[in-house]
Coordinates of C-alpha atoms in Angstrom, one line a residue:
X1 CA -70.6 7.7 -25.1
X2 CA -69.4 4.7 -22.9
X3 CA -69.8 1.1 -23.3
X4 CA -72.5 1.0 -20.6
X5 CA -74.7 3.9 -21.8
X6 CA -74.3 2.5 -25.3
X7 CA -75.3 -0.7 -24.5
X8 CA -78.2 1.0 -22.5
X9 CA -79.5 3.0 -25.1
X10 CA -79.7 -0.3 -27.8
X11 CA -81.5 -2.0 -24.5
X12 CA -84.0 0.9 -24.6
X13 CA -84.4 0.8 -28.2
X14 CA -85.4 -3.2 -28.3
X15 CA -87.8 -2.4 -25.4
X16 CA -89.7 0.1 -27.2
X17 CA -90.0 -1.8 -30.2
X18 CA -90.9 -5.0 -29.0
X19 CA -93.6 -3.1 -27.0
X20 CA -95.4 -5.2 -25.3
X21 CA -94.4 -8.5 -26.8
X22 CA -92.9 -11.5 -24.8
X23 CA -89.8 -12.6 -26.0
X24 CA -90.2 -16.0 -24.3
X25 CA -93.3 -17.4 -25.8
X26 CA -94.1 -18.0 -29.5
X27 CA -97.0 -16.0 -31.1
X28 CA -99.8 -17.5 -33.6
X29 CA -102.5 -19.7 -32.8
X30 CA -102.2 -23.0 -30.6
X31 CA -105.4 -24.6 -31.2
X32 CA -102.8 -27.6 -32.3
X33 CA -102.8 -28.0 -28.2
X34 CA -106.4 -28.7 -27.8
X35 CA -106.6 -31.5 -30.3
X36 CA -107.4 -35.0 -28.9
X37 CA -106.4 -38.4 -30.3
X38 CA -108.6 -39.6 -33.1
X39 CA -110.8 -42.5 -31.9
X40 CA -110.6 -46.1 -33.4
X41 CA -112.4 -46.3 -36.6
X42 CA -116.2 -48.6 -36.0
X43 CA -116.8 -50.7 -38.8
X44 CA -119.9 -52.3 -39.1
X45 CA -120.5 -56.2 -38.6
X46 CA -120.4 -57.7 -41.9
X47 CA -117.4 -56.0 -42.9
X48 CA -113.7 -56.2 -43.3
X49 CA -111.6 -53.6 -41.7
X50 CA -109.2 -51.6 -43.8
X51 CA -105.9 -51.5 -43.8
X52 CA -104.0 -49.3 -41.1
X53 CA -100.5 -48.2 -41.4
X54 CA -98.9 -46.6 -38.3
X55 CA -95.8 -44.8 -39.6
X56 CA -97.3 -41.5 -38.8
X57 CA -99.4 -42.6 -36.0
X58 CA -99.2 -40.2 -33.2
X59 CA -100.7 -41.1 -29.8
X60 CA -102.0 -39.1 -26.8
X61 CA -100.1 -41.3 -24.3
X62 CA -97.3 -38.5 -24.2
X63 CA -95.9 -36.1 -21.0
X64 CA -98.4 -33.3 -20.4
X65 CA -96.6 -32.5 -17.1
X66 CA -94.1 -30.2 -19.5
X67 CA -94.7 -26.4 -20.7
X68 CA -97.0 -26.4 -24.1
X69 CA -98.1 -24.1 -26.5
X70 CA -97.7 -20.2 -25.1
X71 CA -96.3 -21.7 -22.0
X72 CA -93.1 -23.3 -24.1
X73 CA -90.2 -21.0 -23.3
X74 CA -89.0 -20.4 -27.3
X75 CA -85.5 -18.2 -26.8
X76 CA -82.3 -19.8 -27.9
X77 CA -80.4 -21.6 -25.5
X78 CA -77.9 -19.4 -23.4
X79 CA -74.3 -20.3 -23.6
X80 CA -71.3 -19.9 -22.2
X81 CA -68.5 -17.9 -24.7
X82 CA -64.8 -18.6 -24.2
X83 CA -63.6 -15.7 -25.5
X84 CA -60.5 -15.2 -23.7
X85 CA -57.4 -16.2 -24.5
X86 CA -57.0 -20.1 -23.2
X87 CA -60.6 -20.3 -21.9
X88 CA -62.3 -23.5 -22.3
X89 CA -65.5 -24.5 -20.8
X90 CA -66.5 -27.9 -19.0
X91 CA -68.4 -30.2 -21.1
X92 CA -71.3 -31.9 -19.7
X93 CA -71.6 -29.8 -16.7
X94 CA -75.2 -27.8 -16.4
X95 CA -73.8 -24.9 -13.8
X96 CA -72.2 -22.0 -15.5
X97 CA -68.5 -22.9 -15.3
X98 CA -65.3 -21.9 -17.5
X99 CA -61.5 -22.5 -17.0
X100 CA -58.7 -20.2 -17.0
X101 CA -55.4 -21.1 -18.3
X102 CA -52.4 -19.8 -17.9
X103 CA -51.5 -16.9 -20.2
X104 CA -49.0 -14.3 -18.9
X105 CA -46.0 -15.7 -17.1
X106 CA -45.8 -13.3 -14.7
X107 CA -48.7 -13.2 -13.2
X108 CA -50.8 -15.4 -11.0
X109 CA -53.8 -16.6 -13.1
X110 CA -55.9 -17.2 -9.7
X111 CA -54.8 -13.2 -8.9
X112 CA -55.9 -11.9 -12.7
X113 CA -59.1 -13.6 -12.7
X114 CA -60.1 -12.5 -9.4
X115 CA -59.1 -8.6 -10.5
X116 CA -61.5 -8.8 -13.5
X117 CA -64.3 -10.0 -11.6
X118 CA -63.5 -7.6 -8.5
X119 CA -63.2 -5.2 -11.9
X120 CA -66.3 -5.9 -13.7
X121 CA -68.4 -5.6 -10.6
X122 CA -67.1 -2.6 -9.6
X123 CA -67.9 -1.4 -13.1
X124 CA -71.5 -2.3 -12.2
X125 CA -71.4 -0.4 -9.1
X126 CA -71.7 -3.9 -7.0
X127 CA -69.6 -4.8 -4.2
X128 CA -67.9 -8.1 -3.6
X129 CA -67.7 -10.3 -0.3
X130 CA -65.6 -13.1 0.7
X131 CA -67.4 -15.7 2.1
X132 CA -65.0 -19.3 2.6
X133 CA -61.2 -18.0 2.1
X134 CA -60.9 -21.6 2.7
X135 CA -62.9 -22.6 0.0
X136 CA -62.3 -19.6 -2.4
X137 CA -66.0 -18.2 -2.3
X138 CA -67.0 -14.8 -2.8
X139 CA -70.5 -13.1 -3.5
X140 CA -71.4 -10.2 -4.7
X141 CA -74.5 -7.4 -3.4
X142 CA -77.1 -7.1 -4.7
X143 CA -77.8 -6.2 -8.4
X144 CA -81.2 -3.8 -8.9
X145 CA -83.2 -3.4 -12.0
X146 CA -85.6 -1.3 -11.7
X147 CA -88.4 -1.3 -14.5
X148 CA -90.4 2.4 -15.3
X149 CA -93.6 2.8 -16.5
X150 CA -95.0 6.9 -17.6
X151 CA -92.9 9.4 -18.7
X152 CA -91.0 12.3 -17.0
X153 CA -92.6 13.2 -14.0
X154 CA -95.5 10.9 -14.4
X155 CA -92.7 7.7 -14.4
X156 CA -93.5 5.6 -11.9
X157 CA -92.1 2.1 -10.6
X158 CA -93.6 -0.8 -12.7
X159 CA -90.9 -3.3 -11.1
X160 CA -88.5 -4.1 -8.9
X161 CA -85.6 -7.3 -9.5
X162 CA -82.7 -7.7 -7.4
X163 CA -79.8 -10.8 -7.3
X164 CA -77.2 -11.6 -6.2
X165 CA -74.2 -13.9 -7.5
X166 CA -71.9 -16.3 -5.8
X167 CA -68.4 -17.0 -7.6
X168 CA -66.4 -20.1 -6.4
X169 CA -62.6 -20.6 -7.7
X170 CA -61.4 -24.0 -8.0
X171 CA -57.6 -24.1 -8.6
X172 CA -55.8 -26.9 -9.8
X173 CA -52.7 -28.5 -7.6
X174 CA -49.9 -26.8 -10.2
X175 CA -51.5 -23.7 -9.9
X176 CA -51.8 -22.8 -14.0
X177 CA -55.6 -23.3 -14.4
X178 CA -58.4 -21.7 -12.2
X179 CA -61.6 -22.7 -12.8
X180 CA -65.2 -20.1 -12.1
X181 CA -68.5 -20.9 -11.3
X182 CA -71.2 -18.7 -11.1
X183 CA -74.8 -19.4 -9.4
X184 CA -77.5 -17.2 -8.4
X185 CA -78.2 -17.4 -5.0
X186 CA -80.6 -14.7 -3.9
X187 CA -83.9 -13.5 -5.7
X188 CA -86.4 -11.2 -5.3
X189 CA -89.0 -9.6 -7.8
X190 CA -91.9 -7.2 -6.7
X191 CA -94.1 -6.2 -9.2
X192 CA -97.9 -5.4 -9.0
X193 CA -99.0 -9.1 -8.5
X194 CA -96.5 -9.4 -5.7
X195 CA -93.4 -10.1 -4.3
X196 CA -91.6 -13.5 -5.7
X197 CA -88.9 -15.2 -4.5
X198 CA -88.2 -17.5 -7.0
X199 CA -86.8 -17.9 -10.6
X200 CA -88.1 -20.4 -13.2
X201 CA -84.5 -22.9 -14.2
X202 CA -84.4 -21.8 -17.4
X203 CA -83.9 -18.0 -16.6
X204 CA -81.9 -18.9 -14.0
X205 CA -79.2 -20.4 -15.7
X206 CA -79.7 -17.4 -18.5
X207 CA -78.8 -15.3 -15.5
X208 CA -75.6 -17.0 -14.1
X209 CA -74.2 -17.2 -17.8
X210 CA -74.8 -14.0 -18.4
X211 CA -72.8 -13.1 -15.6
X212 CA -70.3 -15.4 -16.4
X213 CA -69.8 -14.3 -19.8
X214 CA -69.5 -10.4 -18.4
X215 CA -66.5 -11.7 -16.3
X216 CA -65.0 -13.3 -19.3
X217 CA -65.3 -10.3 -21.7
X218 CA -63.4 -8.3 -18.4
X219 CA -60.9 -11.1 -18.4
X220 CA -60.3 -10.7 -22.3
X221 CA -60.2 -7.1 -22.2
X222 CA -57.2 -7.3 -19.0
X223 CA -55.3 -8.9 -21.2
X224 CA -55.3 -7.0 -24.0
X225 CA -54.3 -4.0 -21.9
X226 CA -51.7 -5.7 -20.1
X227 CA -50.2 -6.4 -23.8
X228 CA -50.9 -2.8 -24.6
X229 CA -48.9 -1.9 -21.6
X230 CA -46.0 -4.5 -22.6
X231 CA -46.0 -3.0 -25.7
X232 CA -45.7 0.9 -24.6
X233 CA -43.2 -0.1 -22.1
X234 CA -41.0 -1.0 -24.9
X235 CA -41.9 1.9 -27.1
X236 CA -38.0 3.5 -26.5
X237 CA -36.1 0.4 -27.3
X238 CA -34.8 -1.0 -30.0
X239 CA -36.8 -4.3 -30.6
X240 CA -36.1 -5.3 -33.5
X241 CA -32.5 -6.3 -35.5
X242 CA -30.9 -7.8 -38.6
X243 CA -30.7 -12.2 -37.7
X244 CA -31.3 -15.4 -39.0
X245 CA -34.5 -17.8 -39.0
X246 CA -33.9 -21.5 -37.7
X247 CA -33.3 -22.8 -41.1
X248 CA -30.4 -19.8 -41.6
X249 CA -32.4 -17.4 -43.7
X250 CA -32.4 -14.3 -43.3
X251 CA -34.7 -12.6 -40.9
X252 CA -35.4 -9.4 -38.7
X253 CA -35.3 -11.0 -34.8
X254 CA -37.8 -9.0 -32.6
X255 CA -37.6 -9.4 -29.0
X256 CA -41.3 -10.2 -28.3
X257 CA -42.8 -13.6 -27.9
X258 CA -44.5 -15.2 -31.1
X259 CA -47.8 -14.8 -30.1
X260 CA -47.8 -11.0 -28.8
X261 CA -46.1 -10.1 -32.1
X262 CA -48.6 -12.3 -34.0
X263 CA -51.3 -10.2 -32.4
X264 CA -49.8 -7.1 -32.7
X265 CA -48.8 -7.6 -37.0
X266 CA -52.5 -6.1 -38.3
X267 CA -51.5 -3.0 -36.9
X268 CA -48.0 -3.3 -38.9
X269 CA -49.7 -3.9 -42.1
X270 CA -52.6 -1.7 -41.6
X271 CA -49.5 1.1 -41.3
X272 CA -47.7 0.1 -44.2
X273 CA -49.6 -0.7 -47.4
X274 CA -49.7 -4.4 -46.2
X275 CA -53.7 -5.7 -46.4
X276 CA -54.1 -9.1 -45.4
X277 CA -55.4 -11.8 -48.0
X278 CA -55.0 -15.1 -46.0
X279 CA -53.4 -16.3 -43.0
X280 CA -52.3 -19.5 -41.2
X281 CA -52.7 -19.4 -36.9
X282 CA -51.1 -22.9 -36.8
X283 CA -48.1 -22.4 -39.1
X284 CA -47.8 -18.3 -37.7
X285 CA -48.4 -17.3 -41.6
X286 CA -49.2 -14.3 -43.0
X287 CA -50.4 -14.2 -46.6
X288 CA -50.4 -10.1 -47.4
X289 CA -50.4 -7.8 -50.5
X290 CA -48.3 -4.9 -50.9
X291 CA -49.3 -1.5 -52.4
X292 CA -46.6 1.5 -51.6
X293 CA -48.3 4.2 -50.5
X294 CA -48.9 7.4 -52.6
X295 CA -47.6 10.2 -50.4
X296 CA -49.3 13.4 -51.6
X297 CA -47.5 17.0 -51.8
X298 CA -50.2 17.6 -49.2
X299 CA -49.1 14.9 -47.2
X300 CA -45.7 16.6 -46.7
X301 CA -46.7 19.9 -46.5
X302 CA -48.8 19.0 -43.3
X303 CA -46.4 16.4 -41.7
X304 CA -48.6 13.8 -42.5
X305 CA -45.6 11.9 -44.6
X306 CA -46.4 7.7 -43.8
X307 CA -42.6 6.1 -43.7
X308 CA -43.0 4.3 -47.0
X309 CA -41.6 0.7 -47.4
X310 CA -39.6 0.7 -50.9
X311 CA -40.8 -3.1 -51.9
X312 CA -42.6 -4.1 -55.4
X313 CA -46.1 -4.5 -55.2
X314 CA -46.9 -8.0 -55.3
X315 CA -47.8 -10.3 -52.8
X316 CA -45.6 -11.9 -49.0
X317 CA -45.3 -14.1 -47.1
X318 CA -44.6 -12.8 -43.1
X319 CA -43.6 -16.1 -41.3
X320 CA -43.0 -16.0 -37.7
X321 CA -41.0 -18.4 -35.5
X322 CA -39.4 -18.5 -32.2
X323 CA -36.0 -17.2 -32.2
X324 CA -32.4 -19.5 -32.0
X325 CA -31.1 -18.5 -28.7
X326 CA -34.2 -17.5 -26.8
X327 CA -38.3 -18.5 -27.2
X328 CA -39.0 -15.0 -26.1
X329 CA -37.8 -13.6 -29.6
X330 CA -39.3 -14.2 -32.8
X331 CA -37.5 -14.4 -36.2
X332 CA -40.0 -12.7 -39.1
X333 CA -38.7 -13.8 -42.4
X334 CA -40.3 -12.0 -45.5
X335 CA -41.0 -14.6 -48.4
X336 CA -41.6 -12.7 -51.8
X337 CA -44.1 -13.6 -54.8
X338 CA -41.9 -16.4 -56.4
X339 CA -41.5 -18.3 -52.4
X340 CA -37.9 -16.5 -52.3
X341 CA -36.5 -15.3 -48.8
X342 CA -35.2 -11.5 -48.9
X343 CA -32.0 -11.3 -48.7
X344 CA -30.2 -9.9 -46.0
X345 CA -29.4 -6.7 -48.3
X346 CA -33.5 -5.7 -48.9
X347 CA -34.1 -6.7 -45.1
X348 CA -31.3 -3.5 -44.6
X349 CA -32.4 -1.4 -47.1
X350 CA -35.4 -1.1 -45.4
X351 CA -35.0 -1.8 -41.9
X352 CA -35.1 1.8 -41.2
X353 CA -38.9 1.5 -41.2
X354 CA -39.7 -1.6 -41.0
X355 CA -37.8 -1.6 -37.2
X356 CA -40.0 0.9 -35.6
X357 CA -43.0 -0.4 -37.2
X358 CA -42.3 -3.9 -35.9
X359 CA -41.5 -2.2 -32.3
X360 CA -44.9 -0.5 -32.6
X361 CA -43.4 2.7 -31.7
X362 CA -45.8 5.1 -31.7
X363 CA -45.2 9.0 -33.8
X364 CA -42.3 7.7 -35.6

């Protein structure tokens, strides 16, 4: 089953068990809505009027232009998610906008953003259109929901909304950060009542970041691939040798850069006995406990034999730093229970796994 029908069939799941429930609106009674100011309390002449305190005085002189009661739209805000790699969102702007950073040196971050969105919309089944090459403008077709009522071949159409998008790029002069917005610029819903035009602000700016965040997702999944592909590309070399760290301890020096490989180490550890107890991003630290593998007489009998790593079980440090003579390498020094270094004599002893498990060769 593929992402889309998945995503689909938990889509159709909601609908039928919300029913006919209104997701927008809160439910219970709103007689609160229909209650009027008290009037001023009448004392009779001849008397002294009672103290009044106004610390929870609430008067009618309020905004009654706004939505109240069932009309008060009650979903959570809609938000933009950075979830790619060097994303960052504009603050204080209300359009639907993210940045792009720079991320993979050899390519053109205007180029890779454009070929997720082209990407993502294709995976809609949309088409896109440039509009200003000047201006780096582009909209896409239009996007049709279609809502059914019945079932089988009593279903008939209940619904009709179409949209369209319009993406504009805004690069900066050195070319290393592009920036997206997204705005809805075409509407149309028919339904029984009518054809309508128009979108209330709210759900259109739940529409645009919706898109937006679609587009991000496809940018974070491109560059996970294109590190998969780095990675396989490599698959037949030899990555990984005997070094020093920058403070001359000894270390295995892998030719990847320090945050690929930093990426890339669960799937080391998951391999090798190593499960991961803490970890440091900042320092490039990974805090890990050691198990060796049992390897079954079933294991061998099969070929399913996992390269065991002959270490104690206890507990290691993995710290990673850029390389000596070149930032695209990365020295990984193992640091054992009592904070000692191994020595350059362990680091052999068991290089012959550790360096195809730290190349990420695949059927070794």
């Amino acid at each position: 089953m593929d992402r889309k029908m998945f995503c689909f069939s938990l889509l159709s799941l909601a609908v039928v068990g919300c029913g006919s429930l209104n997701n927008k609106q809160a439910t219970g009674s709103f007689d609160y809505a229909q209650q009027q100011e008290a009037s001023l309390l009448t004392v009779p002449a001849g008397l002294d009027k009672p103290k009044q305190s106004k610390e929870y005085f609430i008067t009618d002189d309020i905004n009654h232009r706004g939505p109240v009661a069932e009309q008060m739209d009650v979903r959570a805000p809609s938000l933009v998610l950075p979830v790619a790699a060097s994303t960052r969102v504009e603050s204080n702007n209300a359009q639907a906008k993210v940045w792009f950073d720079q991320v993979l040196d050899d390519t053109n971050i205007h180029d890779f953003v454009y070929q997720a969105l082209e990407q993502q919309l294709s995976d809609d089944g949309v088409v896109i259109e440039l509009v200003d090459k000047e201006n780096n403008t582009y909209e896409s077709q239009w996007y049709n929901n279609i809502t059914e009522s019945g079932f089988w071949l009593f279903e008939e159409i209940e619904s009709t909304e179409s949209m369209r998008f319009r993406f504009q790029f805004e690069i900066k002069p050195h070319g290393r950060s592009v920036g997206l917005t997204v705005s809805l610029v075409d509407y149309v819903k028919t339904d029984e009542s009518g054809e309508n035009t128009e979108m209330n602000l709210i759900d259109k700016q739940r529409a645009e970041m919706a898109m937006l965040n679609e587009i991000i997702g496809q940018v974070d999944y491109q560059y996970r691939k294109h590190q998969q592909e780095n990675r396989l590309l490599r698959a037949n070399q030899k990555l990984v040798t005997l070094g020093a760290n920058n403070e001359g301890q000894p270390a295995y020096i892998v030719e990847m850069e320090q945050d690929l490989l930093w990426s890339n180490m669960p799937i080391f550890f998951e391999d090798h006995g190593f499960s991961v107890a803490d970890l440091n991003e900042t320092k490039k630290v990974y805090y890990v406990d050691y198990e060796k593998p049992n390897v079954s007489l079933w294991d061998k009998l099969w070929g399913d034999e996992v390269p065991v790593i002959e270490l104690d079980n206890q507990r290691y440090q993995f710290i990673l730093s850029p390389a000596q003579d070149d930032a695209d390498k990365t020295s990984v020094t193992i640091v054992d229970a009592n904070g000692q270094p191994l020595t350059s004599e362990m680091l052999e002893r068991i290089f012959n796994v550790v360096e195809p498990g730290l190349s990420f060769r695949e059927g070794y």
